[in-house]
Short mmCIF file of N, CA, C and O in Angstrom, two decimals:
data_model
loop_
_atom_site.label_atom_id
_atom_site.label_comp_id
_atom_site.label_asym_id
_atom_site.label_seq_id
_atom_site.Cartn_x
_atom_site.Cartn_y
_atom_site.Cartn_z
N MET A 1 0.84 -1.17 0.00
CA MET A 1 0.00 0.00 0.00
C MET A 1 0.89 1.24 0.00
O MET A 1 1.74 1.40 0.86
N PRO A 2 0.69 2.11 -0.99
CA PRO A 2 1.52 3.31 -1.02
C PRO A 2 1.22 4.21 0.17
O PRO A 2 0.08 4.36 0.57
N LEU A 3 2.26 4.79 0.71
CA LEU A 3 2.10 5.68 1.85
C LEU A 3 1.97 7.11 1.34
O LEU A 3 2.95 7.83 1.22
N GLN A 4 0.76 7.47 1.00
CA GLN A 4 0.47 8.79 0.49
C GLN A 4 -0.60 9.44 1.35
O GLN A 4 -1.39 8.75 1.99
N LEU A 5 -0.64 10.74 1.31
CA LEU A 5 -1.64 11.48 2.06
C LEU A 5 -2.15 12.62 1.19
O LEU A 5 -1.64 13.73 1.24
N PRO A 6 -3.17 12.33 0.38
CA PRO A 6 -3.71 13.38 -0.48
C PRO A 6 -4.46 14.42 0.36
O PRO A 6 -5.12 14.08 1.33
N ASN A 7 -4.33 15.68 -0.01
CA ASN A 7 -5.01 16.73 0.72
C ASN A 7 -6.31 17.10 0.02
O ASN A 7 -6.38 17.11 -1.21
N PRO A 8 -7.32 17.42 0.82
CA PRO A 8 -8.57 17.90 0.22
C PRO A 8 -8.34 19.30 -0.36
O PRO A 8 -7.40 19.99 0.04
N SER A 9 -9.22 19.72 -1.27
CA SER A 9 -9.07 21.05 -1.85
C SER A 9 -10.10 22.04 -1.32
O SER A 9 -9.85 23.24 -1.33
N ASP A 10 -11.24 21.56 -0.85
CA ASP A 10 -12.24 22.45 -0.28
C ASP A 10 -11.64 23.17 0.92
O ASP A 10 -10.95 22.55 1.75
N SER A 11 -11.88 24.47 1.04
CA SER A 11 -11.23 25.26 2.09
C SER A 11 -11.59 24.77 3.49
O SER A 11 -10.74 24.77 4.38
N ARG A 12 -12.82 24.33 3.70
CA ARG A 12 -13.22 23.85 5.03
C ARG A 12 -12.50 22.55 5.37
O ARG A 12 -11.94 22.38 6.45
N ALA A 13 -12.48 21.63 4.43
CA ALA A 13 -11.81 20.35 4.64
C ALA A 13 -10.30 20.56 4.79
O ALA A 13 -9.65 19.88 5.58
N LEU A 14 -9.77 21.50 4.03
CA LEU A 14 -8.34 21.78 4.12
C LEU A 14 -7.99 22.37 5.48
O LEU A 14 -6.94 22.05 6.05
N ARG A 15 -8.87 23.18 6.05
CA ARG A 15 -8.61 23.71 7.40
C ARG A 15 -8.61 22.59 8.43
O ARG A 15 -7.79 22.59 9.36
N VAL A 16 -9.50 21.61 8.27
CA VAL A 16 -9.50 20.45 9.16
C VAL A 16 -8.19 19.68 8.99
O VAL A 16 -7.54 19.31 9.96
N ALA A 17 -7.79 19.45 7.76
CA ALA A 17 -6.53 18.73 7.49
C ALA A 17 -5.35 19.48 8.11
O ALA A 17 -4.46 18.86 8.70
N ASP A 18 -5.36 20.79 8.00
CA ASP A 18 -4.26 21.59 8.58
C ASP A 18 -4.20 21.46 10.09
O ASP A 18 -3.11 21.42 10.67
N ILE A 19 -5.36 21.37 10.73
CA ILE A 19 -5.39 21.17 12.19
C ILE A 19 -4.73 19.84 12.53
O ILE A 19 -3.90 19.75 13.44
N PHE A 20 -5.05 18.79 11.78
CA PHE A 20 -4.44 17.48 12.01
C PHE A 20 -2.95 17.52 11.70
O PHE A 20 -2.15 16.93 12.43
N LEU A 21 -2.57 18.19 10.63
CA LEU A 21 -1.16 18.26 10.25
C LEU A 21 -0.34 19.03 11.28
O LEU A 21 0.80 18.67 11.55
N ASP A 22 -0.92 20.08 11.84
CA ASP A 22 -0.22 20.86 12.87
C ASP A 22 0.04 20.05 14.13
O ASP A 22 1.04 20.26 14.80
N ASP A 23 -0.88 19.14 14.45
CA ASP A 23 -0.73 18.32 15.66
C ASP A 23 -1.39 16.96 15.45
O ASP A 23 -2.55 16.78 15.79
N PRO A 24 -0.65 16.00 14.90
CA PRO A 24 -1.24 14.69 14.65
C PRO A 24 -1.76 14.00 15.92
O PRO A 24 -2.61 13.12 15.84
N SER A 25 -1.27 14.42 17.08
CA SER A 25 -1.72 13.79 18.32
C SER A 25 -2.99 14.43 18.88
O SER A 25 -3.51 13.98 19.90
N ASP A 26 -3.52 15.44 18.19
CA ASP A 26 -4.76 16.10 18.63
C ASP A 26 -5.87 15.06 18.70
O ASP A 26 -6.20 14.42 17.71
N SER A 27 -6.43 14.87 19.88
CA SER A 27 -7.43 13.82 20.06
C SER A 27 -8.85 14.36 20.20
O SER A 27 -9.75 13.62 20.58
N ARG A 28 -9.03 15.64 19.86
CA ARG A 28 -10.38 16.20 19.93
C ARG A 28 -11.31 15.45 18.97
O ARG A 28 -10.88 15.03 17.90
N PRO A 29 -12.56 15.30 19.36
CA PRO A 29 -13.52 14.65 18.45
C PRO A 29 -13.66 15.44 17.15
O PRO A 29 -13.56 16.67 17.14
N LEU A 30 -13.91 14.72 16.07
CA LEU A 30 -14.03 15.34 14.75
C LEU A 30 -15.11 16.42 14.74
O LEU A 30 -14.92 17.48 14.16
N GLY A 31 -16.24 16.17 15.39
CA GLY A 31 -17.32 17.16 15.41
C GLY A 31 -16.88 18.49 15.97
O GLY A 31 -17.25 19.55 15.45
N LYS A 32 -16.08 18.47 17.00
CA LYS A 32 -15.59 19.70 17.63
C LYS A 32 -14.65 20.44 16.68
O LYS A 32 -14.71 21.67 16.56
N ILE A 33 -13.78 19.71 16.01
CA ILE A 33 -12.85 20.32 15.06
C ILE A 33 -13.63 20.92 13.89
O ILE A 33 -13.34 22.03 13.45
N CYS A 34 -14.63 20.20 13.42
CA CYS A 34 -15.45 20.70 12.30
C CYS A 34 -16.15 22.00 12.66
O CYS A 34 -16.18 22.94 11.86
N ARG A 35 -16.71 22.05 13.86
CA ARG A 35 -17.38 23.28 14.30
C ARG A 35 -16.40 24.46 14.33
O ARG A 35 -16.76 25.58 14.01
N SER A 36 -15.16 24.18 14.69
CA SER A 36 -14.17 25.27 14.77
C SER A 36 -13.82 25.84 13.40
O SER A 36 -13.31 26.96 13.32
N VAL A 37 -14.09 25.11 12.33
CA VAL A 37 -13.84 25.62 10.97
C VAL A 37 -15.13 26.02 10.26
O VAL A 37 -15.11 26.37 9.09
N GLY A 38 -16.25 25.93 10.96
CA GLY A 38 -17.51 26.38 10.40
C GLY A 38 -18.17 25.40 9.45
O GLY A 38 -18.83 25.81 8.48
N ALA A 39 -18.00 24.11 9.71
CA ALA A 39 -18.63 23.10 8.86
C ALA A 39 -19.17 21.98 9.74
O ALA A 39 -18.70 21.77 10.86
N SER A 40 -20.13 21.26 9.22
CA SER A 40 -20.66 20.13 9.96
C SER A 40 -19.76 18.92 9.78
O SER A 40 -19.01 18.82 8.79
N LYS A 41 -19.84 18.02 10.71
CA LYS A 41 -19.06 16.78 10.64
C LYS A 41 -19.41 16.01 9.36
O LYS A 41 -18.53 15.51 8.66
N ARG A 42 -20.69 15.97 9.07
CA ARG A 42 -21.15 15.24 7.88
C ARG A 42 -20.57 15.85 6.59
O ARG A 42 -20.16 15.13 5.68
N THR A 43 -20.54 17.17 6.52
CA THR A 43 -19.97 17.84 5.34
C THR A 43 -18.50 17.51 5.19
O THR A 43 -18.02 17.17 4.10
N ILE A 44 -17.75 17.59 6.28
CA ILE A 44 -16.31 17.30 6.23
C ILE A 44 -16.08 15.84 5.85
O ILE A 44 -15.20 15.55 5.03
N GLU A 45 -16.85 14.94 6.41
CA GLU A 45 -16.71 13.52 6.04
C GLU A 45 -16.96 13.31 4.56
O GLU A 45 -16.23 12.58 3.89
N ARG A 46 -17.99 13.96 4.04
CA ARG A 46 -18.32 13.83 2.61
C ARG A 46 -17.20 14.40 1.75
O ARG A 46 -16.78 13.79 0.76
N LEU A 47 -16.70 15.58 2.13
CA LEU A 47 -15.64 16.22 1.35
C LEU A 47 -14.35 15.40 1.35
O LEU A 47 -13.70 15.27 0.30
N PHE A 48 -13.96 14.87 2.49
CA PHE A 48 -12.74 14.06 2.55
C PHE A 48 -12.88 12.84 1.64
O PHE A 48 -11.96 12.53 0.88
N LEU A 49 -14.00 12.17 1.72
CA LEU A 49 -14.19 10.98 0.90
C LEU A 49 -14.18 11.33 -0.58
O LEU A 49 -13.54 10.65 -1.40
N GLN A 50 -14.84 12.41 -0.93
CA GLN A 50 -14.92 12.85 -2.32
C GLN A 50 -13.58 13.32 -2.86
O GLN A 50 -13.21 13.00 -3.99
N GLU A 51 -12.84 14.06 -2.06
CA GLU A 51 -11.62 14.70 -2.56
C GLU A 51 -10.33 13.92 -2.32
O GLU A 51 -9.35 14.13 -3.02
N THR A 52 -10.32 13.04 -1.32
CA THR A 52 -9.10 12.28 -1.04
C THR A 52 -9.27 10.79 -1.27
O THR A 52 -8.31 10.04 -1.22
N ARG A 53 -10.51 10.36 -1.47
CA ARG A 53 -10.86 8.94 -1.61
C ARG A 53 -10.58 8.17 -0.32
O ARG A 53 -10.33 6.97 -0.32
N MET A 54 -10.55 8.91 0.79
CA MET A 54 -10.31 8.31 2.11
C MET A 54 -11.33 8.90 3.08
O MET A 54 -11.67 10.08 2.98
N THR A 55 -11.74 8.10 4.05
CA THR A 55 -12.56 8.66 5.12
C THR A 55 -11.67 9.55 5.98
O THR A 55 -10.43 9.44 5.93
N VAL A 56 -12.27 10.41 6.76
CA VAL A 56 -11.49 11.27 7.65
C VAL A 56 -10.68 10.39 8.61
O VAL A 56 -9.51 10.66 8.86
N GLY A 57 -11.32 9.35 9.13
CA GLY A 57 -10.62 8.46 10.06
C GLY A 57 -9.41 7.79 9.42
O GLY A 57 -8.34 7.71 10.03
N LYS A 58 -9.57 7.31 8.20
CA LYS A 58 -8.46 6.66 7.50
C LYS A 58 -7.36 7.68 7.18
O LYS A 58 -6.17 7.40 7.31
N TRP A 59 -7.76 8.89 6.79
CA TRP A 59 -6.80 9.95 6.48
C TRP A 59 -5.99 10.30 7.73
O TRP A 59 -4.77 10.41 7.68
N ARG A 60 -6.69 10.44 8.85
CA ARG A 60 -6.04 10.77 10.11
C ARG A 60 -5.10 9.65 10.55
O ARG A 60 -3.99 9.89 11.03
N GLN A 61 -5.53 8.41 10.35
CA GLN A 61 -4.70 7.24 10.69
C GLN A 61 -3.43 7.22 9.83
O GLN A 61 -2.33 6.98 10.34
N GLN A 62 -3.58 7.50 8.55
CA GLN A 62 -2.43 7.53 7.64
C GLN A 62 -1.47 8.65 8.04
O GLN A 62 -0.26 8.48 8.03
N LEU A 63 -2.02 9.81 8.39
CA LEU A 63 -1.19 10.93 8.84
C LEU A 63 -0.38 10.53 10.07
O LEU A 63 0.83 10.79 10.14
N ARG A 64 -1.04 9.92 11.03
CA ARG A 64 -0.34 9.53 12.25
C ARG A 64 0.76 8.53 11.97
O ARG A 64 1.85 8.62 12.54
N LEU A 65 0.50 7.58 11.11
CA LEU A 65 1.53 6.60 10.76
C LEU A 65 2.71 7.28 10.07
O LEU A 65 3.87 7.05 10.43
N LEU A 66 2.43 8.14 9.11
CA LEU A 66 3.50 8.84 8.41
C LEU A 66 4.29 9.75 9.35
O LEU A 66 5.52 9.83 9.25
N HIS A 67 3.60 10.40 10.27
CA HIS A 67 4.28 11.26 11.24
C HIS A 67 5.20 10.41 12.13
O HIS A 67 6.35 10.79 12.38
N GLY A 68 4.69 9.28 12.60
CA GLY A 68 5.51 8.38 13.42
C GLY A 68 6.72 7.87 12.66
O GLY A 68 7.83 7.81 13.21
N MET A 69 6.53 7.54 11.39
CA MET A 69 7.64 7.06 10.57
C MET A 69 8.69 8.16 10.39
O MET A 69 9.89 7.89 10.45
N ARG A 70 8.22 9.37 10.18
CA ARG A 70 9.15 10.49 10.02
C ARG A 70 9.96 10.69 11.30
O ARG A 70 11.18 10.89 11.26
N ARG A 71 9.31 10.59 12.44
CA ARG A 71 10.01 10.75 13.73
C ARG A 71 11.05 9.64 13.90
O ARG A 71 12.16 9.90 14.37
N LEU A 72 10.70 8.41 13.53
CA LEU A 72 11.65 7.30 13.63
C LEU A 72 12.84 7.53 12.70
O LEU A 72 13.99 7.27 13.09
N ALA A 73 12.57 8.01 11.50
CA ALA A 73 13.65 8.28 10.54
C ALA A 73 14.59 9.36 11.05
O ALA A 73 15.77 9.38 10.70
N GLU A 74 14.06 10.25 11.90
CA GLU A 74 14.88 11.31 12.50
C GLU A 74 15.66 10.81 13.71
O GLU A 74 16.41 11.56 14.33
N GLY A 75 15.47 9.53 14.07
CA GLY A 75 16.22 8.95 15.17
C GLY A 75 15.48 8.85 16.49
O GLY A 75 16.05 8.44 17.50
N GLU A 76 14.22 9.21 16.50
CA GLU A 76 13.42 9.15 17.72
C GLU A 76 13.16 7.70 18.11
O GLU A 76 13.09 6.82 17.26
N LYS A 77 13.04 7.43 19.39
CA LYS A 77 12.70 6.10 19.90
C LYS A 77 11.23 5.80 19.55
O LYS A 77 10.41 6.71 19.43
N VAL A 78 10.91 4.52 19.41
CA VAL A 78 9.57 4.09 19.03
C VAL A 78 8.51 4.64 19.99
O VAL A 78 7.49 5.16 19.56
N ALA A 79 8.76 4.55 21.28
CA ALA A 79 7.77 5.00 22.26
C ALA A 79 7.45 6.48 22.09
O ALA A 79 6.27 6.87 22.08
N GLN A 80 8.46 7.30 21.92
CA GLN A 80 8.22 8.74 21.78
C GLN A 80 7.58 9.06 20.43
O GLN A 80 6.69 9.90 20.34
N ALA A 81 8.02 8.39 19.37
CA ALA A 81 7.43 8.61 18.05
C ALA A 81 5.95 8.25 18.06
O ALA A 81 5.12 8.96 17.48
N ALA A 82 5.60 7.16 18.73
CA ALA A 82 4.20 6.72 18.81
C ALA A 82 3.35 7.76 19.53
O ALA A 82 2.26 8.12 19.06
N LEU A 83 3.83 8.25 20.65
CA LEU A 83 3.08 9.24 21.42
C LEU A 83 2.98 10.56 20.67
O LEU A 83 1.91 11.20 20.66
N ASP A 84 4.06 10.98 20.04
CA ASP A 84 4.04 12.22 19.25
C ASP A 84 3.04 12.15 18.10
O ASP A 84 2.46 13.15 17.71
N ALA A 85 2.86 10.95 17.56
CA ALA A 85 1.95 10.75 16.43
C ALA A 85 0.50 10.58 16.87
O ALA A 85 -0.39 10.55 16.02
N GLY A 86 0.28 10.46 18.17
CA GLY A 86 -1.09 10.37 18.65
C GLY A 86 -1.58 8.98 18.97
O GLY A 86 -2.77 8.79 19.21
N TYR A 87 -0.69 8.02 18.97
CA TYR A 87 -1.10 6.66 19.34
C TYR A 87 -1.21 6.56 20.86
O TYR A 87 -0.47 7.23 21.58
N SER A 88 -2.12 5.73 21.32
CA SER A 88 -2.34 5.59 22.76
C SER A 88 -1.21 4.83 23.45
O SER A 88 -1.02 4.97 24.65
N SER A 89 -0.47 4.05 22.67
CA SER A 89 0.64 3.29 23.23
C SER A 89 1.62 2.93 22.12
O SER A 89 1.24 2.88 20.94
N PRO A 90 2.86 2.64 22.48
CA PRO A 90 3.81 2.18 21.47
C PRO A 90 3.35 0.90 20.77
O PRO A 90 3.54 0.75 19.57
N SER A 91 2.71 0.00 21.52
CA SER A 91 2.27 -1.25 20.90
C SER A 91 1.19 -1.01 19.85
O SER A 91 1.14 -1.72 18.83
N ALA A 92 0.33 -0.02 20.06
CA ALA A 92 -0.69 0.31 19.05
C ALA A 92 -0.01 0.82 17.77
O ALA A 92 -0.41 0.47 16.66
N PHE A 93 1.03 1.63 17.93
CA PHE A 93 1.77 2.13 16.78
C PHE A 93 2.49 0.99 16.05
O PHE A 93 2.42 0.87 14.83
N ILE A 94 3.14 0.13 16.81
CA ILE A 94 3.87 -0.99 16.21
C ILE A 94 2.91 -1.90 15.45
O ILE A 94 3.20 -2.35 14.34
N SER A 95 1.77 -2.16 16.03
CA SER A 95 0.76 -3.00 15.38
C SER A 95 0.31 -2.40 14.05
O SER A 95 0.23 -3.10 13.03
N MET A 96 0.00 -1.10 14.04
CA MET A 96 -0.42 -0.44 12.80
C MET A 96 0.72 -0.42 11.80
O MET A 96 0.53 -0.65 10.61
N PHE A 97 1.92 -0.16 12.27
CA PHE A 97 3.10 -0.13 11.40
C PHE A 97 3.25 -1.48 10.70
O PHE A 97 3.41 -1.53 9.48
N LYS A 98 3.18 -2.56 11.47
CA LYS A 98 3.32 -3.90 10.89
C LYS A 98 2.21 -4.21 9.90
O LYS A 98 2.44 -4.80 8.85
N LYS A 99 1.01 -3.78 10.23
CA LYS A 99 -0.14 -4.03 9.36
C LYS A 99 0.04 -3.35 8.00
O LYS A 99 -0.25 -3.93 6.96
N VAL A 100 0.53 -2.13 8.01
CA VAL A 100 0.66 -1.36 6.77
C VAL A 100 1.96 -1.65 6.03
O VAL A 100 1.98 -1.84 4.83
N VAL A 101 3.07 -1.69 6.76
CA VAL A 101 4.38 -1.81 6.15
C VAL A 101 4.82 -3.27 5.97
O VAL A 101 5.57 -3.60 5.06
N GLY A 102 4.33 -4.14 6.85
CA GLY A 102 4.66 -5.55 6.72
C GLY A 102 5.82 -6.01 7.59
O GLY A 102 6.21 -7.17 7.52
N THR A 103 6.37 -5.13 8.36
CA THR A 103 7.47 -5.48 9.25
C THR A 103 7.46 -4.51 10.44
O THR A 103 6.74 -3.51 10.42
N SER A 104 8.27 -4.79 11.41
CA SER A 104 8.32 -3.93 12.61
C SER A 104 9.12 -2.66 12.31
O SER A 104 9.96 -2.65 11.40
N PRO A 105 8.89 -1.61 13.08
CA PRO A 105 9.68 -0.39 12.88
C PRO A 105 11.18 -0.62 13.03
O PRO A 105 11.97 -0.08 12.26
N SER A 106 11.58 -1.45 13.99
CA SER A 106 13.01 -1.67 14.19
C SER A 106 13.64 -2.35 12.98
O SER A 106 14.76 -2.01 12.58
N ARG A 107 12.94 -3.28 12.37
CA ARG A 107 13.49 -3.93 11.17
C ARG A 107 13.48 -2.99 9.98
O ARG A 107 14.40 -2.96 9.18
N TYR A 108 12.41 -2.23 9.85
CA TYR A 108 12.28 -1.30 8.73
C TYR A 108 13.40 -0.25 8.76
O TYR A 108 13.94 0.11 7.74
N PHE A 109 13.71 0.22 9.95
CA PHE A 109 14.70 1.28 10.09
C PHE A 109 16.07 0.76 10.55
O PHE A 109 16.91 1.55 10.98
N SER A 110 16.30 -0.54 10.44
CA SER A 110 17.60 -1.08 10.88
C SER A 110 18.72 -0.49 10.03
O SER A 110 18.58 -0.24 8.85
N ARG A 111 19.78 -0.25 10.68
CA ARG A 111 20.93 0.40 10.04
C ARG A 111 21.87 -0.61 9.37
O ARG A 111 22.92 -0.25 8.87
N ASP A 112 21.52 -1.90 9.41
CA ASP A 112 22.39 -2.94 8.85
C ASP A 112 22.45 -2.89 7.35
O ASP A 112 21.61 -2.66 6.64
#
C-alpha cells in the first residue's frame, strides 16, 4: 500500500486537514474540530471521501503513521514517536506499522 496522504481542496476540509497536520496527536472529536472551521461533521466527512478517496478516520490514521515514521527516521525512539503521532501506546503504533508496512519499525529502520 503506497504511503500517500492526499489533501482535500475544499477550504473547510483543508482547514481540518491543517489542524491534524499541525498536531497529529490532537485527540479532539471530529465534530468539535469541524465546528471550529464552520462546517458540519457530515460535510467534512463527505468532502474528505470525495476529494481524497479516504474517510477522515483513514486519512487521520495515515497521517499519524506517516508522522511516526518520520520521527523514527529522525532517530526518535519508538515509544516517543508513537506518542508524538497520537497513538495511545507504542504497541498500538507498532501493530499499525506492521499491518501497513509488513514489518516492525526496528526492522524497517535497521541500520544494517
